Coordinates of C-alpha atoms in Angstrom, one line a residue:
M1 CA 215.1 -78.6 -36.0
I2 CA 214.9 -80.8 -39.0
R3 CA 213.7 -78.0 -41.2
R4 CA 216.7 -75.9 -40.3
L5 CA 219.2 -78.7 -40.8
W6 CA 218.0 -80.2 -44.1
P7 CA 220.3 -78.3 -46.4
L8 CA 223.3 -79.6 -44.4
V9 CA 221.8 -83.1 -44.5
A10 CA 221.3 -82.9 -48.3
A11 CA 225.0 -82.0 -48.6
T12 CA 226.1 -85.0 -46.7
V13 CA 223.9 -87.3 -48.7
A14 CA 226.0 -86.4 -51.8
L15 CA 229.1 -87.0 -49.8
G16 CA 227.9 -90.4 -48.6
I17 CA 227.3 -91.4 -52.2
D18 CA 230.6 -90.2 -53.5
A19 CA 232.7 -91.9 -50.8
Y20 CA 231.6 -95.4 -51.9
V21 CA 229.9 -95.3 -55.3
L22 CA 233.1 -95.8 -57.3
A23 CA 233.6 -99.2 -55.8
G24 CA 230.6 -100.5 -57.6
V25 CA 231.7 -99.3 -61.0
L26 CA 235.5 -99.7 -60.9
P27 CA 235.6 -102.3 -63.8
R28 CA 233.6 -100.0 -66.0
I29 CA 235.8 -97.1 -65.3
A30 CA 238.9 -99.2 -65.9
D31 CA 237.6 -100.3 -69.3
S32 CA 236.6 -96.8 -70.3
L33 CA 240.0 -95.2 -69.3
L34 CA 242.0 -98.2 -70.7
V35 CA 243.8 -98.9 -67.4
S36 CA 243.7 -101.6 -64.7
V37 CA 241.2 -101.8 -61.9
A38 CA 244.0 -101.3 -59.4
A39 CA 244.9 -98.0 -61.1
V40 CA 241.3 -96.8 -60.9
G41 CA 241.2 -98.0 -57.3
L42 CA 243.9 -95.4 -56.5
G43 CA 241.1 -92.9 -57.0
V44 CA 239.5 -94.2 -53.7
S45 CA 242.8 -93.7 -51.9
A46 CA 243.2 -90.3 -53.5
F47 CA 239.7 -89.2 -52.3
T48 CA 240.3 -90.6 -48.8
G49 CA 243.8 -89.1 -48.4
A50 CA 242.6 -85.7 -49.5
Y51 CA 239.6 -86.0 -47.2
A52 CA 241.8 -86.8 -44.2
F53 CA 244.1 -83.9 -45.0
S54 CA 241.6 -81.2 -45.7
G55 CA 239.2 -81.5 -42.8
P56 CA 241.7 -80.8 -39.9
L57 CA 243.9 -78.4 -41.9
L58 CA 241.7 -76.4 -44.2
S59 CA 238.4 -76.1 -42.3
G60 CA 239.6 -73.4 -39.9
P61 CA 241.1 -71.0 -42.4
L62 CA 238.0 -71.3 -44.6
V63 CA 235.5 -70.8 -41.8
A64 CA 237.3 -67.8 -40.4
G65 CA 235.7 -65.4 -42.8
S66 CA 232.2 -66.9 -42.9
T67 CA 230.5 -70.2 -42.2
R68 CA 228.3 -69.7 -45.3
R69 CA 231.4 -69.1 -47.4
A70 CA 233.2 -72.1 -46.0
L71 CA 230.2 -74.3 -46.9
A72 CA 230.0 -72.8 -50.3
V73 CA 233.7 -73.3 -51.0
A74 CA 233.6 -76.8 -49.8
L75 CA 230.6 -77.6 -52.0
I76 CA 232.2 -75.9 -55.0
L77 CA 235.4 -78.0 -54.7
F78 CA 233.3 -81.1 -54.1
N79 CA 231.1 -80.6 -57.1
L80 CA 233.9 -79.4 -59.4
G81 CA 236.0 -82.4 -58.6
N82 CA 233.1 -84.8 -59.3
L83 CA 232.2 -83.0 -62.5
V84 CA 235.8 -83.4 -63.7
T85 CA 235.7 -87.0 -62.7
A86 CA 232.6 -87.5 -64.8
L87 CA 234.4 -85.9 -67.8
A88 CA 237.9 -87.3 -67.2
P89 CA 239.6 -88.3 -70.5
G90 CA 242.4 -90.3 -68.8
I91 CA 243.6 -91.7 -65.5
A92 CA 245.7 -88.6 -64.6
V93 CA 242.8 -86.2 -64.7
F94 CA 240.6 -88.8 -63.0
L95 CA 243.0 -89.2 -60.1
A96 CA 243.5 -85.4 -59.8
S97 CA 239.8 -84.8 -59.8
R98 CA 239.4 -87.3 -56.9
V99 CA 241.8 -85.3 -54.9
V100 CA 239.8 -82.1 -55.5
A101 CA 236.6 -83.8 -54.5
G102 CA 238.2 -85.2 -51.4
L103 CA 239.4 -81.8 -50.3
G104 CA 235.9 -80.4 -50.6
A105 CA 234.4 -83.4 -48.8
G106 CA 236.7 -83.2 -45.8
V107 CA 236.0 -79.5 -45.2
L108 CA 232.3 -80.1 -45.8
T109 CA 231.9 -82.8 -43.2
A110 CA 233.7 -80.9 -40.5
V111 CA 232.0 -77.5 -41.1
A112 CA 228.5 -79.1 -41.7
T113 CA 228.6 -81.1 -38.5
A114 CA 230.0 -78.3 -36.4
T115 CA 227.4 -75.9 -37.9
A116 CA 224.5 -78.3 -37.3
A117 CA 225.6 -78.6 -33.6
A118 CA 225.8 -74.8 -33.3
M119 CA 222.3 -74.3 -34.8
V120 CA 220.5 -76.0 -32.0
A121 CA 220.2 -75.9 -28.2
D122 CA 222.6 -78.0 -26.1
H123 CA 219.9 -80.5 -25.3
E124 CA 219.3 -81.1 -29.0
R125 CA 223.0 -81.4 -30.1
G126 CA 222.9 -85.2 -30.2
R127 CA 220.0 -85.2 -32.6
A128 CA 221.7 -82.5 -34.8
M129 CA 224.9 -84.6 -35.1
A130 CA 222.8 -87.7 -35.8
M131 CA 221.0 -85.9 -38.6
V132 CA 224.3 -85.2 -40.4
T133 CA 225.3 -88.8 -40.0
F134 CA 221.9 -89.8 -41.3
G135 CA 222.7 -88.0 -44.5
L136 CA 226.0 -89.8 -44.8
S137 CA 224.4 -93.2 -44.2
T138 CA 221.5 -92.5 -46.5
G139 CA 223.8 -91.5 -49.3
T140 CA 225.8 -94.7 -48.9
V141 CA 222.9 -97.0 -48.4
A142 CA 220.4 -95.7 -51.0
G143 CA 222.5 -93.7 -53.4
V144 CA 225.2 -96.3 -54.0
P145 CA 222.9 -99.0 -55.3
V146 CA 221.1 -96.4 -57.5
G147 CA 224.4 -95.2 -58.8
M148 CA 225.4 -98.7 -59.7
L149 CA 222.2 -99.3 -61.5
I150 CA 222.7 -96.0 -63.5
G151 CA 226.3 -97.1 -64.2
Q152 CA 225.0 -100.4 -65.6
W153 CA 222.3 -98.8 -67.7
A154 CA 223.9 -95.6 -68.9
G155 CA 227.6 -95.7 -68.0
W156 CA 229.7 -94.8 -65.0
R157 CA 230.0 -91.1 -66.1
W158 CA 226.2 -90.7 -65.5
T159 CA 226.7 -92.3 -62.1
M160 CA 229.0 -89.4 -61.2
G161 CA 226.5 -87.1 -62.8
L162 CA 224.0 -88.2 -60.2
V163 CA 226.5 -87.2 -57.5
V164 CA 227.1 -83.8 -59.1
L165 CA 223.3 -83.2 -59.4
I166 CA 222.7 -83.9 -55.7
G167 CA 225.7 -81.8 -54.8
I168 CA 224.4 -78.8 -56.8
V169 CA 221.0 -79.1 -55.3
S170 CA 222.5 -79.1 -51.8
M171 CA 224.7 -76.1 -52.6
V172 CA 221.6 -74.1 -53.8
A173 CA 219.8 -75.1 -50.6
V174 CA 222.8 -74.1 -48.4
L175 CA 223.1 -70.7 -50.1
A176 CA 219.4 -70.1 -50.3
R177 CA 219.0 -70.0 -46.5
R178 CA 218.0 -66.5 -45.5
E179 CA 219.0 -66.7 -41.8
P180 CA 222.7 -66.3 -41.0
Y181 CA 224.6 -69.4 -40.1
P182 CA 226.1 -69.5 -36.6
A183 CA 229.6 -68.4 -36.2
I184 CA 232.1 -71.2 -35.7
A185 CA 235.1 -70.4 -33.4
V186 CA 238.5 -70.7 -35.1
V187 CA 241.8 -71.9 -33.7
R188 CA 245.2 -71.9 -35.3
I189 CA 246.2 -75.0 -37.3
S190 CA 249.0 -75.6 -34.9
E191 CA 246.5 -75.7 -32.0
N192 CA 244.4 -78.1 -34.0
L193 CA 247.3 -80.5 -34.4
R194 CA 248.1 -80.2 -30.7
L195 CA 244.7 -81.7 -30.0
L196 CA 246.1 -85.1 -31.0
R197 CA 248.5 -84.9 -28.1
T198 CA 245.6 -84.9 -25.7
S199 CA 245.1 -88.5 -24.6
S200 CA 241.3 -88.4 -24.8
I201 CA 241.3 -87.0 -28.3
A202 CA 244.0 -89.4 -29.4
T203 CA 242.0 -92.3 -28.0
G204 CA 238.8 -91.0 -29.6
V205 CA 240.5 -90.7 -33.0
L206 CA 242.0 -94.2 -32.6
S207 CA 238.5 -95.5 -31.7
A208 CA 237.1 -93.9 -34.9
F209 CA 239.8 -95.6 -37.0
V210 CA 239.3 -99.0 -35.4
L211 CA 235.5 -98.9 -35.7
G212 CA 235.9 -97.8 -39.4
V213 CA 238.0 -100.9 -40.0
A214 CA 235.6 -103.3 -38.3
S215 CA 232.4 -101.8 -39.6
L216 CA 232.6 -100.0 -42.9
G217 CA 235.8 -101.9 -44.0
L218 CA 234.1 -105.3 -43.6
Y219 CA 231.0 -104.1 -45.5
T220 CA 233.1 -104.2 -48.6
Y221 CA 233.1 -108.0 -48.5
L222 CA 229.6 -108.7 -47.4
V223 CA 228.5 -110.4 -50.6
P224 CA 231.6 -112.7 -50.8
M225 CA 231.2 -113.5 -47.1
A226 CA 227.7 -114.6 -47.7
Q227 CA 228.6 -116.7 -50.7
D228 CA 231.4 -118.4 -48.9
R229 CA 229.1 -119.3 -46.0
D230 CA 226.5 -120.8 -48.5
L231 CA 224.2 -117.8 -48.1
G232 CA 224.7 -116.4 -51.6
G233 CA 221.0 -116.5 -52.3
W234 CA 220.5 -114.1 -49.4
A235 CA 223.3 -111.7 -50.4
F236 CA 220.9 -109.0 -51.7
A237 CA 218.7 -109.2 -48.6
L238 CA 221.8 -108.9 -46.4
V239 CA 223.1 -105.8 -48.2
W240 CA 219.7 -104.2 -47.7
A241 CA 219.5 -105.3 -44.1
W242 CA 222.9 -103.6 -43.4
G243 CA 221.7 -100.5 -45.2
V244 CA 218.3 -100.2 -43.5
G245 CA 220.0 -100.9 -40.2
G246 CA 222.5 -98.1 -40.9
V247 CA 219.8 -95.5 -41.8
L248 CA 217.6 -96.4 -38.8
G249 CA 220.6 -96.4 -36.5
S250 CA 221.8 -93.0 -37.5
A251 CA 218.2 -91.6 -37.6
L252 CA 217.0 -92.9 -34.2
I253 CA 220.2 -92.6 -32.0
G254 CA 219.7 -88.8 -31.6
R255 CA 217.0 -88.7 -28.9
P256 CA 218.6 -91.4 -26.8
L257 CA 221.9 -89.6 -27.1
D258 CA 220.4 -86.3 -25.9
R259 CA 218.5 -88.1 -23.1
W260 CA 221.2 -90.6 -21.7
G261 CA 224.4 -89.0 -22.9
S262 CA 227.3 -90.4 -24.9
R263 CA 229.2 -91.8 -21.9
R264 CA 226.5 -94.4 -21.4
L265 CA 225.6 -95.0 -25.0
L266 CA 229.0 -95.4 -26.6
P267 CA 230.1 -98.6 -24.9
L268 CA 226.6 -100.0 -25.5
V269 CA 226.6 -99.2 -29.2
V270 CA 230.1 -100.7 -29.7
A271 CA 229.2 -103.8 -27.6
V272 CA 226.3 -104.4 -30.0
L273 CA 228.8 -104.2 -32.9
V274 CA 231.0 -106.8 -31.2
V275 CA 228.1 -109.1 -30.5
T276 CA 226.8 -108.9 -34.1
L277 CA 230.2 -109.7 -35.6
A278 CA 230.5 -112.6 -33.1
A279 CA 227.2 -113.9 -34.4
L280 CA 228.3 -113.7 -38.0
T281 CA 231.5 -115.6 -37.1
W282 CA 230.0 -118.5 -35.3
T283 CA 226.7 -119.2 -37.1
D284 CA 225.4 -119.7 -40.6
L285 CA 221.7 -119.5 -39.8
V286 CA 219.9 -117.1 -42.2
P287 CA 217.6 -115.4 -39.6
V288 CA 220.6 -114.7 -37.4
W289 CA 222.6 -113.3 -40.3
I290 CA 219.8 -111.0 -41.3
V291 CA 219.3 -109.6 -37.8
A292 CA 223.0 -109.5 -37.1
T293 CA 223.7 -107.7 -40.3
A294 CA 221.0 -105.1 -39.6
L295 CA 222.4 -104.5 -36.1
W296 CA 225.9 -104.3 -37.5
G297 CA 224.9 -101.5 -39.9
A298 CA 222.9 -99.8 -37.1
A299 CA 225.7 -99.9 -34.5
G300 CA 228.4 -98.9 -37.0
W301 CA 226.6 -95.8 -38.2
A302 CA 225.2 -94.9 -34.7
S303 CA 228.6 -94.9 -33.2
V304 CA 229.6 -91.9 -35.4
P305 CA 227.4 -89.2 -33.7
V306 CA 227.8 -90.8 -30.3
L307 CA 231.6 -90.6 -30.5
Q308 CA 231.4 -87.1 -31.8
H309 CA 229.1 -86.1 -29.0
L310 CA 231.5 -87.4 -26.4
L311 CA 234.6 -85.8 -27.9
V312 CA 233.2 -82.3 -28.5
R313 CA 231.3 -82.1 -25.2
D314 CA 232.4 -78.9 -23.4
R315 CA 234.8 -78.2 -26.3
G316 CA 232.6 -76.0 -28.5
R317 CA 235.6 -73.9 -29.7
Q318 CA 237.5 -77.0 -30.8
A319 CA 234.5 -78.9 -32.1
M320 CA 235.1 -78.5 -35.8
A321 CA 238.7 -79.7 -35.7
I322 CA 237.8 -82.6 -33.5
I323 CA 235.1 -83.7 -35.8
A324 CA 237.4 -83.3 -38.8
F325 CA 240.0 -85.6 -37.1
Q326 CA 237.3 -88.2 -36.2
M327 CA 235.7 -88.4 -39.6
A328 CA 239.1 -88.5 -41.3
A329 CA 240.1 -91.4 -39.0
M330 CA 236.8 -93.2 -39.8
Y331 CA 237.2 -93.0 -43.5
L332 CA 240.9 -94.0 -43.3
G333 CA 239.8 -96.9 -41.2
S334 CA 237.3 -97.9 -43.8
A335 CA 239.9 -97.8 -46.5
A336 CA 242.4 -99.7 -44.3
G337 CA 239.8 -102.3 -43.5
A338 CA 239.0 -102.9 -47.1
A339 CA 242.7 -103.1 -47.9
L340 CA 243.3 -105.5 -45.0
G341 CA 240.4 -107.7 -46.2
G342 CA 241.8 -107.8 -49.7
R343 CA 245.2 -108.7 -48.4
L344 CA 243.8 -111.5 -46.2
L345 CA 241.9 -112.9 -49.2
D346 CA 245.1 -112.8 -51.3
T347 CA 246.9 -114.8 -48.7
G348 CA 244.4 -117.6 -48.7
V349 CA 242.0 -116.6 -45.9
S350 CA 238.4 -117.4 -46.9
A351 CA 235.9 -114.7 -47.2
G352 CA 233.7 -116.5 -44.7
A353 CA 236.5 -116.0 -42.1
L354 CA 236.6 -112.2 -42.4
P355 CA 233.9 -111.7 -39.7
A356 CA 236.2 -113.3 -37.2
W357 CA 239.0 -110.9 -38.0
A358 CA 236.6 -108.0 -37.8
F359 CA 235.4 -109.3 -34.5
G360 CA 238.9 -109.1 -33.1
V361 CA 239.3 -105.5 -34.3
A362 CA 235.9 -104.6 -32.9
V363 CA 237.0 -105.9 -29.5
I364 CA 239.9 -103.5 -29.6
G365 CA 237.5 -100.8 -30.5
L366 CA 235.4 -101.6 -27.5
L367 CA 238.4 -101.5 -25.2
S368 CA 239.5 -98.2 -26.6
T369 CA 236.0 -96.7 -26.1
L370 CA 235.9 -97.9 -22.5
V371 CA 239.3 -96.3 -21.9
L372 CA 237.9 -93.1 -23.5
V373 CA 234.8 -93.1 -21.3
R374 CA 236.7 -93.7 -18.1
S375 CA 239.4 -91.0 -19.0
G376 CA 236.9 -88.2 -18.3
S377 CA 237.6 -86.9 -21.8
S378 CA 239.1 -83.6 -20.5
T379 CA 241.4 -81.3 -22.4
V380 CA 242.9 -77.9 -22.1
A381 CA 240.8 -75.3 -23.7
V382 CA 242.2 -73.5 -26.7
E383 CA 241.3 -69.9 -27.1
P384 CA 240.0 -69.0 -30.6
V385 CA 242.0 -66.7 -32.7
E386 CA 239.0 -64.6 -33.5
E387 CA 235.4 -64.2 -32.2
R388 CA 233.1 -62.9 -34.9
C389 CA 229.5 -62.6 -36.0
E390 CA 228.4 -64.5 -39.1
Q391 CA 227.8 -62.4 -42.1
R392 CA 225.0 -63.2 -44.5

C-alpha cells in the first residue's frame, strides 16, 4: 500500500512545509519587501483563506474530468504560486501568489486524501488517510526547521525554492504513475454546501476547527511558553518533541484505526490532547513537559485521519467534499488559534498561561467529538452527477 501512495504523500509533504514555513522567516521577508511584518503576515491569511475556499468549491469540478488531471492542476497552481512567491518583487505580487498557492493546496488536500482512500480496500482506509496526514505532519515538522535554516543561510527566497523543488518532484511522481487513478464520484457544488446542514457533518467540521485552535494554533507559541515558565533552555527539545510526536502519531494511528474504528479512537485521542494540555497548565517539571509536548503533537495530528475516517464512513460519494471542509476548518482553526494567542498576549496575558486557554478549547473539542460519536454520524446520501472511469 505504501508504494502505491507515496506520490500522494510526497505532495502533502510540500503542502505541510508551505503552510507554516513563512512564519519562521516573516521578518526577513518584511525587510526584503520593505513592508511591516504584519503586512507580510497577511500572506498566511491569504493562503489559509484560499485553501478554505478552494477545497470545498473547486475540487469537484476539477476531478469531474479526471483524477489525474485534478491532481496535476492542483500541483501546477501550488507550484506556480510558490515560485511567484519566491520571485515576488513587492508585497502585492507576494500576497497574490499566496492566494494562488492556497487555491492549489486546498484542492490538493481534498483530492489526494479521497484518492488515497479509494486506492485501498475498505479495511485499509484508515492507514491510507493516516499516510496522507503523515505527509502533512512530516512537512511541518521536518521541513519547516530546514526551511528556516536555509532562510538564515541563503535568504527566504531559497526557502520558498525548497518548497517549489519538493512540489515539482511530487508532481513528476504523481504524473509518472502508470496505473490509472481511481475515479472519484462528483456531486454538485450546491450539494456539497448542503452537507454543512447535516448535524453530524457540521459537528465534525466544528470539531476540526476547535482542535485546530487548541493544537496547531498553540504550537505557534511553544517557545515563548517555555521561556515564560523558566524552561527556555529546553525550548529546542520541546519543539522537536512536539514534532516527533506528531510524525509518530500520524504514522502509527492507521492500524489501530482500521482495527478498532474511529468511533472508539476519536474520543480517546482527543482526551489525550486534553490531558496533555492540562499537564502543561499545572506543572513546570521538565520531564512532564517533554512527554506532554510529544503526546500533544501525537494527539493533534492523529486526530486528523481519525476524524476523517468517522466523517466519510459510508459516504464514499461525498468523501472528497467532506475532507475538504474538514481540512479547511482545521487550518482556519490553526490561524484563529494563532491570532487568539497573539491577541491574548497583547492584552497582558502571559505566554505561560496560554496552555490553560488551549485546555479550555480542547475540552470543548472533546465535548463536540462525543456529540459526534453519539449522533450516529448519519446523513442523506447524495447521488453523484456523473459516474465515470478514470482516464490515463
